[in-house]
């Protein structure tokens, strides 16, 4: 059997990784400033992570959600502590799209309504419910047509107000739009969304799948705006490579048995991975590192002549050049052995390094970047 050919591949096969470094099968070393779309939060193969996951698999890796699992309770407690969402409850699942599906479902269950408001160019995943709130016609199948989704331009307060009515189940927005090219909802936009949701009895959903887990210098990107959504979704960096995701749910939403469910969500191995990530983020003060080195990297980028704009926060950075960056990224990868990312906006180079990246590693990137730009 062949693989279903949906991913364009670089001819590189990493076989070993540690921290922000990768090695291919020939022993060539690479600097990873992308972490597979913000997945690598605490660094590849962190010793605490390796220890917790391997110890757990030797005891028990999985059993169903029909039995007690104290690792899930420990994870809920620690998630509450690190985020400040002590009074919310946690639903565990496996991917970002699944977390958003459940968030949209909860909004609909709670309000009895089906209309969702989302933001233009948003990306919330590739499953049916989440894809309906994803602004990318290429991946919307005909069966998604039944979902009612209204898109409003990012940070357009008037359009947001006009889109709201008492028929709206929920409003969903990314903490920072990742795939689109690092566009951030303004504090005003988020505050307006919060008050409109309250006025119309709708549920306010923050998709922190990519921007969460401390990447922006706070546990969630929306915490810079000092607002509290009703639902927050988290995935990618939560498991540092182990597929685990979750939904933070406000106490105003009442659960009932059977309301949500998933086979793999919150299995023992997933919990061990997620607990290791939280432990390392706290012990190594990685949110502070994300803030400090994010500021450093953004400052360095803003001093480069060809960079038109630097967007993002912490270690979720987009540098918009005055030309498409595909060739530049290839040069960085094949000549300088540095992984970077792209975005839907073709002039934007995306940096999503591990939160433990060092100044020396960033300087290695800036040296290579300047060399290429000055050729
Ligand atoms: N939400 C956001 C903001 C994302 O960036 C992504 C993936 O890129 C998703 C949801 C979907 O996550 P997953 O691919 O784990 O389903």
Tab-separated table of C-alpha atoms in Angstrom, residues 60-369:
chain	number	residue	atom	x	y	z
A	60	UNK	CA	-0.839	1.397	31.576
A	61	UNK	CA	-1.189	3.315	28.308
A	62	UNK	CA	-4.917	3.286	27.715
A	63	UNK	CA	-8.264	2.251	29.049
A	64	UNK	CA	-11.696	3.627	28.296
A	65	UNK	CA	-13.373	6.768	29.615
A	66	UNK	CA	-15.887	4.512	31.393
A	67	UNK	CA	-13.494	3.987	34.309
A	68	UNK	CA	-11.792	6.300	36.819
A	69	UNK	CA	-8.536	7.892	35.640
A	70	UNK	CA	-6.781	9.975	38.276
A	71	UNK	CA	-4.276	11.310	35.714
A	72	UNK	CA	-7.179	13.177	34.056
A	73	UNK	CA	-8.122	14.737	37.399
A	74	UNK	CA	-4.507	15.739	38.054
A	75	UNK	CA	-4.308	17.282	34.574
A	76	UNK	CA	-7.539	19.270	35.098
A	77	UNK	CA	-6.186	20.582	38.417
A	78	UNK	CA	-2.821	21.604	36.918
A	79	UNK	CA	-4.480	23.174	33.842
A	80	UNK	CA	-6.631	25.258	36.180
A	81	UNK	CA	-3.580	26.337	38.187
A	82	UNK	CA	-1.353	27.301	35.266
A	83	UNK	CA	-4.114	29.158	33.356
A	84	UNK	CA	-6.036	30.713	36.256
A	85	UNK	CA	-9.252	29.054	34.990
A	86	UNK	CA	-9.745	27.233	38.324
A	87	UNK	CA	-13.537	27.182	38.142
A	88	UNK	CA	-13.802	25.883	34.535
A	89	UNK	CA	-13.969	22.182	33.714
A	90	UNK	CA	-11.904	20.230	31.238
A	91	UNK	CA	-12.959	17.973	28.356
A	92	UNK	CA	-10.076	15.958	26.901
A	93	UNK	CA	-9.812	14.937	23.251
A	94	UNK	CA	-7.037	14.376	20.706
A	95	UNK	CA	-6.794	17.099	18.035
A	96	UNK	CA	-7.390	20.803	17.563
A	97	UNK	CA	-10.259	20.292	15.123
A	98	UNK	CA	-11.910	17.901	17.548
A	99	UNK	CA	-11.568	20.423	20.375
A	100	UNK	CA	-13.227	23.088	18.187
A	101	UNK	CA	-15.971	20.672	17.072
A	102	UNK	CA	-16.788	20.081	20.700
A	103	UNK	CA	-16.669	23.797	21.485
A	104	UNK	CA	-19.149	24.580	18.675
A	105	UNK	CA	-21.332	21.674	19.739
A	106	UNK	CA	-21.359	22.936	23.339
A	107	UNK	CA	-22.349	26.431	22.198
A	108	UNK	CA	-25.181	24.921	20.183
A	109	UNK	CA	-26.313	22.556	22.958
A	110	UNK	CA	-26.263	25.362	25.535
A	111	UNK	CA	-28.226	27.869	23.446
A	112	UNK	CA	-30.352	25.517	21.329
A	113	UNK	CA	-29.193	27.564	18.286
A	114	UNK	CA	-27.114	26.688	15.202
A	115	UNK	CA	-25.696	29.977	13.949
A	116	UNK	CA	-21.994	30.668	14.491
A	117	UNK	CA	-20.020	33.843	13.880
A	118	UNK	CA	-16.369	33.392	12.874
A	119	UNK	CA	-13.615	35.686	11.597
A	120	UNK	CA	-12.523	35.992	7.952
A	121	UNK	CA	-9.439	33.907	7.036
A	122	UNK	CA	-9.842	31.897	10.250
A	123	UNK	CA	-8.573	28.327	10.450
A	124	UNK	CA	-10.247	26.081	13.009
A	125	UNK	CA	-9.645	22.599	11.584
A	126	UNK	CA	-10.714	20.126	8.941
A	127	UNK	CA	-13.642	18.200	10.435
A	128	UNK	CA	-17.185	19.077	9.367
A	129	UNK	CA	-18.318	21.445	12.123
A	130	UNK	CA	-14.961	23.130	12.473
A	131	UNK	CA	-14.467	23.295	8.731
A	132	UNK	CA	-17.722	25.225	8.420
A	133	UNK	CA	-16.128	27.889	10.585
A	134	UNK	CA	-12.910	27.729	8.577
A	135	UNK	CA	-12.531	30.390	5.884
A	136	UNK	CA	-10.914	28.241	3.214
A	137	UNK	CA	-13.230	27.104	0.373
A	138	UNK	CA	-10.763	24.404	-0.729
A	139	UNK	CA	-11.523	22.187	2.222
A	140	UNK	CA	-15.251	22.806	2.614
A	141	UNK	CA	-17.279	19.795	1.377
A	142	UNK	CA	-20.963	20.091	0.289
A	143	UNK	CA	-22.195	18.460	3.510
A	144	UNK	CA	-20.921	21.447	5.424
A	145	UNK	CA	-23.553	23.613	3.702
A	146	UNK	CA	-26.116	23.063	6.445
A	147	UNK	CA	-24.034	24.824	9.038
A	148	UNK	CA	-24.843	28.496	9.355
A	149	UNK	CA	-21.647	30.510	9.675
A	150	UNK	CA	-21.299	34.268	9.241
A	151	UNK	CA	-17.779	35.624	8.737
A	152	UNK	CA	-16.783	39.073	9.936
A	153	UNK	CA	-13.524	40.871	9.101
A	154	UNK	CA	-10.937	40.752	11.881
A	155	UNK	CA	-11.184	43.749	14.217
A	156	UNK	CA	-14.252	45.243	12.505
A	157	UNK	CA	-16.401	46.227	15.491
A	158	UNK	CA	-19.320	47.432	13.385
A	159	UNK	CA	-19.504	44.242	11.296
A	160	UNK	CA	-19.347	42.187	14.482
A	161	UNK	CA	-22.239	44.087	16.030
A	162	UNK	CA	-24.294	43.755	12.821
A	163	UNK	CA	-23.662	39.990	12.651
A	164	UNK	CA	-25.022	39.367	16.169
A	165	UNK	CA	-28.646	38.520	16.951
A	166	UNK	CA	-30.544	36.365	19.430
A	167	UNK	CA	-30.128	33.461	16.971
A	168	UNK	CA	-26.364	33.252	17.430
A	169	UNK	CA	-25.097	30.197	19.314
A	170	UNK	CA	-21.494	31.299	19.502
A	171	UNK	CA	-18.638	33.439	18.277
A	172	UNK	CA	-15.260	31.775	17.612
A	173	UNK	CA	-11.908	33.517	17.146
A	174	UNK	CA	-8.250	32.425	17.251
A	175	UNK	CA	-6.046	33.863	20.016
A	176	UNK	CA	-3.749	34.860	17.131
A	177	UNK	CA	-4.559	33.728	13.571
A	178	UNK	CA	-1.716	31.327	12.792
A	179	UNK	CA	-2.355	29.807	9.383
A	180	UNK	CA	-3.646	33.116	7.935
A	181	UNK	CA	-0.413	34.946	8.765
A	182	UNK	CA	-0.308	36.056	12.398
A	183	UNK	CA	-3.193	38.509	12.642
A	184	UNK	CA	-4.193	39.343	16.221
A	185	UNK	CA	-7.679	40.272	17.435
A	186	UNK	CA	-7.460	43.687	19.112
A	187	UNK	CA	-8.348	44.067	22.799
A	188	UNK	CA	-11.311	46.200	21.714
A	189	UNK	CA	-12.560	43.510	19.308
A	190	UNK	CA	-12.340	40.828	21.988
A	191	UNK	CA	-14.048	43.021	24.580
A	192	UNK	CA	-16.824	43.874	22.113
A	193	UNK	CA	-17.270	40.174	21.298
A	194	UNK	CA	-17.516	39.389	24.997
A	195	UNK	CA	-20.220	42.013	25.604
A	196	UNK	CA	-22.180	41.038	22.456
A	197	UNK	CA	-22.101	37.362	23.493
A	198	UNK	CA	-23.398	38.341	26.937
A	199	UNK	CA	-26.114	40.616	25.532
A	200	UNK	CA	-27.383	37.962	23.097
A	201	UNK	CA	-26.926	34.881	25.291
A	202	UNK	CA	-24.269	33.457	22.917
A	203	UNK	CA	-21.126	31.508	23.818
A	204	UNK	CA	-17.724	33.146	23.362
A	205	UNK	CA	-15.132	30.621	22.098
A	206	UNK	CA	-11.387	31.282	21.966
A	207	UNK	CA	-9.410	28.913	19.741
A	208	UNK	CA	-5.992	28.741	21.400
A	209	UNK	CA	-5.028	25.522	19.606
A	210	UNK	CA	-1.896	27.157	18.183
A	211	UNK	CA	-1.475	30.255	20.383
A	212	UNK	CA	-1.916	28.513	23.767
A	213	UNK	CA	0.398	26.538	26.080
A	214	UNK	CA	2.408	29.646	26.985
A	215	UNK	CA	3.582	30.464	23.460
A	216	UNK	CA	2.778	34.190	23.650
A	217	UNK	CA	4.255	34.714	27.115
A	218	UNK	CA	0.947	34.080	28.912
A	219	UNK	CA	-0.721	30.671	29.042
A	220	UNK	CA	-3.364	31.865	26.544
A	221	UNK	CA	-2.960	34.697	24.016
A	222	UNK	CA	-6.357	36.202	24.942
A	223	UNK	CA	-5.105	36.754	28.501
A	224	UNK	CA	-3.125	39.744	27.194
A	225	UNK	CA	-6.536	41.366	26.545
A	226	UNK	CA	-7.817	40.585	30.028
A	227	UNK	CA	-11.046	38.927	28.884
A	228	UNK	CA	-12.590	35.587	29.885
A	229	UNK	CA	-14.282	33.566	27.147
A	230	UNK	CA	-16.867	30.881	27.952
A	231	UNK	CA	-14.883	28.183	26.141
A	232	UNK	CA	-11.181	27.882	25.279
A	233	UNK	CA	-9.688	25.165	23.064
A	234	UNK	CA	-6.083	23.962	23.254
A	235	UNK	CA	-4.052	21.348	21.312
A	236	UNK	CA	-0.668	21.410	19.484
A	237	UNK	CA	1.834	22.472	22.192
A	238	UNK	CA	-0.208	20.770	24.900
A	239	UNK	CA	1.393	17.381	24.247
A	240	UNK	CA	4.766	18.397	22.711
A	241	UNK	CA	4.111	15.880	19.910
A	242	UNK	CA	1.728	13.503	21.651
A	243	UNK	CA	-1.761	13.958	20.100
A	244	UNK	CA	-3.748	15.488	22.941
A	245	UNK	CA	-6.189	18.400	23.022
A	246	UNK	CA	-8.787	19.844	25.365
A	247	UNK	CA	-11.680	22.220	25.905
A	248	UNK	CA	-11.903	24.568	28.922
A	249	UNK	CA	-15.608	24.960	29.744
A	250	UNK	CA	-17.240	27.698	31.843
A	251	UNK	CA	-19.290	26.610	34.867
A	252	UNK	CA	-22.356	28.173	33.221
A	253	UNK	CA	-22.454	25.271	30.737
A	254	UNK	CA	-24.049	22.222	32.375
A	255	UNK	CA	-22.787	18.787	31.316
A	256	UNK	CA	-24.986	15.737	30.931
A	257	UNK	CA	-23.851	12.167	30.378
A	258	UNK	CA	-23.347	11.473	26.702
A	259	UNK	CA	-23.222	15.170	25.760
A	260	UNK	CA	-19.629	14.812	24.466
A	261	UNK	CA	-17.384	11.807	24.067
A	262	UNK	CA	-14.329	10.363	22.368
A	263	UNK	CA	-12.429	7.080	22.572
A	264	UNK	CA	-8.859	8.287	22.895
A	265	UNK	CA	-9.388	11.573	24.749
A	266	UNK	CA	-7.503	11.767	28.043
A	267	UNK	CA	-5.903	8.318	27.819
A	268	UNK	CA	-3.129	7.621	30.328
A	269	UNK	CA	-0.277	8.269	27.912
A	270	UNK	CA	-1.808	11.527	26.653
A	271	UNK	CA	-2.235	12.742	30.243
A	272	UNK	CA	1.359	11.792	31.132
A	273	UNK	CA	2.632	13.769	28.125
A	274	UNK	CA	0.465	16.813	28.915
A	275	UNK	CA	1.443	16.743	32.607
A	276	UNK	CA	5.129	16.623	31.686
A	277	UNK	CA	4.648	19.664	29.430
A	278	UNK	CA	2.989	21.691	32.213
A	279	UNK	CA	5.705	20.668	34.686
A	280	UNK	CA	8.508	21.774	32.355
A	281	UNK	CA	6.762	25.045	31.394
A	282	UNK	CA	6.535	25.937	35.110
A	283	UNK	CA	9.929	24.648	36.294
A	284	UNK	CA	11.913	26.183	33.434
A	285	UNK	CA	9.851	29.408	33.338
A	286	UNK	CA	9.230	28.921	29.639
A	287	UNK	CA	6.502	31.559	29.429
A	288	UNK	CA	9.062	34.145	30.526
A	289	UNK	CA	11.525	32.836	27.959
A	290	UNK	CA	8.786	33.046	25.290
A	291	UNK	CA	8.110	36.671	26.223
A	292	UNK	CA	11.770	37.747	26.439
A	293	UNK	CA	13.066	35.931	23.365
A	294	UNK	CA	9.915	36.795	21.429
A	295	UNK	CA	10.573	40.484	22.054
A	296	UNK	CA	14.218	40.004	21.039
A	297	UNK	CA	13.330	38.170	17.818
A	298	UNK	CA	10.647	40.685	16.844
A	299	UNK	CA	13.035	43.572	17.443
A	300	UNK	CA	15.742	41.931	15.304
A	301	UNK	CA	13.242	41.265	12.512
A	302	UNK	CA	11.904	44.807	12.548
A	303	UNK	CA	15.434	46.117	11.872
A	304	UNK	CA	15.690	44.184	8.594
A	305	UNK	CA	15.098	46.402	5.570
A	306	UNK	CA	13.126	43.833	3.539
A	307	UNK	CA	10.717	43.143	6.432
A	308	UNK	CA	7.565	45.248	5.992
A	309	UNK	CA	5.801	44.226	9.162
A	310	UNK	CA	6.385	41.987	12.181
A	311	UNK	CA	3.238	40.485	13.694
A	312	UNK	CA	2.437	38.181	16.599
A	313	UNK	CA	3.401	37.922	20.239
A	314	UNK	CA	6.011	35.998	22.224
A	315	UNK	CA	7.305	33.082	20.177
A	316	UNK	CA	4.403	33.136	17.707
A	317	UNK	CA	5.909	35.416	15.083
A	318	UNK	CA	5.151	36.379	11.505
A	319	UNK	CA	7.577	38.497	9.490
A	320	UNK	CA	6.028	39.936	6.348
A	321	UNK	CA	8.577	40.531	3.605
A	322	UNK	CA	8.165	42.619	0.467
A	323	UNK	CA	8.306	39.430	-1.668
A	324	UNK	CA	6.980	35.799	-1.484
A	325	UNK	CA	9.143	33.845	0.984
A	326	UNK	CA	9.001	30.324	-0.521
A	327	UNK	CA	12.488	30.550	-2.107
A	328	UNK	CA	13.992	32.183	0.974
A	329	UNK	CA	12.619	29.387	3.174
A	330	UNK	CA	14.144	26.783	0.849
A	331	UNK	CA	17.531	28.512	1.072
A	332	UNK	CA	17.272	28.631	4.873
A	333	UNK	CA	16.434	24.940	4.969
A	334	UNK	CA	18.797	23.466	2.383
A	335	UNK	CA	21.784	25.798	2.689
A	336	UNK	CA	21.585	26.842	6.333
A	337	UNK	CA	19.728	23.802	7.749
A	338	UNK	CA	17.034	25.844	9.467
A	339	UNK	CA	13.327	24.942	9.525
A	340	UNK	CA	10.912	27.889	9.343
A	341	UNK	CA	7.215	28.078	8.449
A	342	UNK	CA	4.960	29.734	5.896
A	343	UNK	CA	1.418	31.148	6.065
A	344	UNK	CA	-1.550	31.630	3.718
A	345	UNK	CA	-0.194	35.132	3.186
A	346	UNK	CA	2.679	34.125	0.884
A	347	UNK	CA	4.973	36.989	1.955
A	348	UNK	CA	4.883	35.902	5.599
A	349	UNK	CA	7.586	33.771	7.191
A	350	UNK	CA	6.349	32.083	10.349
A	351	UNK	CA	8.493	31.342	13.393
A	352	UNK	CA	7.111	28.969	16.034
A	353	UNK	CA	10.196	27.723	17.873
A	354	UNK	CA	10.225	25.713	21.070
A	355	UNK	CA	9.545	27.919	24.103
A	356	UNK	CA	12.979	26.835	25.325
A	357	UNK	CA	14.817	28.232	22.281
A	358	UNK	CA	17.984	30.163	23.158
A	359	UNK	CA	19.278	33.567	22.032
A	360	UNK	CA	22.231	31.791	20.375
A	361	UNK	CA	19.846	29.652	18.313
A	362	UNK	CA	17.874	32.720	17.234
A	363	UNK	CA	21.131	34.495	16.351
A	364	UNK	CA	22.095	31.525	14.171
A	365	UNK	CA	18.854	32.146	12.252
A	366	UNK	CA	19.395	35.922	11.966
A	367	UNK	CA	22.918	35.412	10.661
A	368	UNK	CA	21.665	33.025	7.968
A	369	UNK	CA	18.701	35.239	7.112
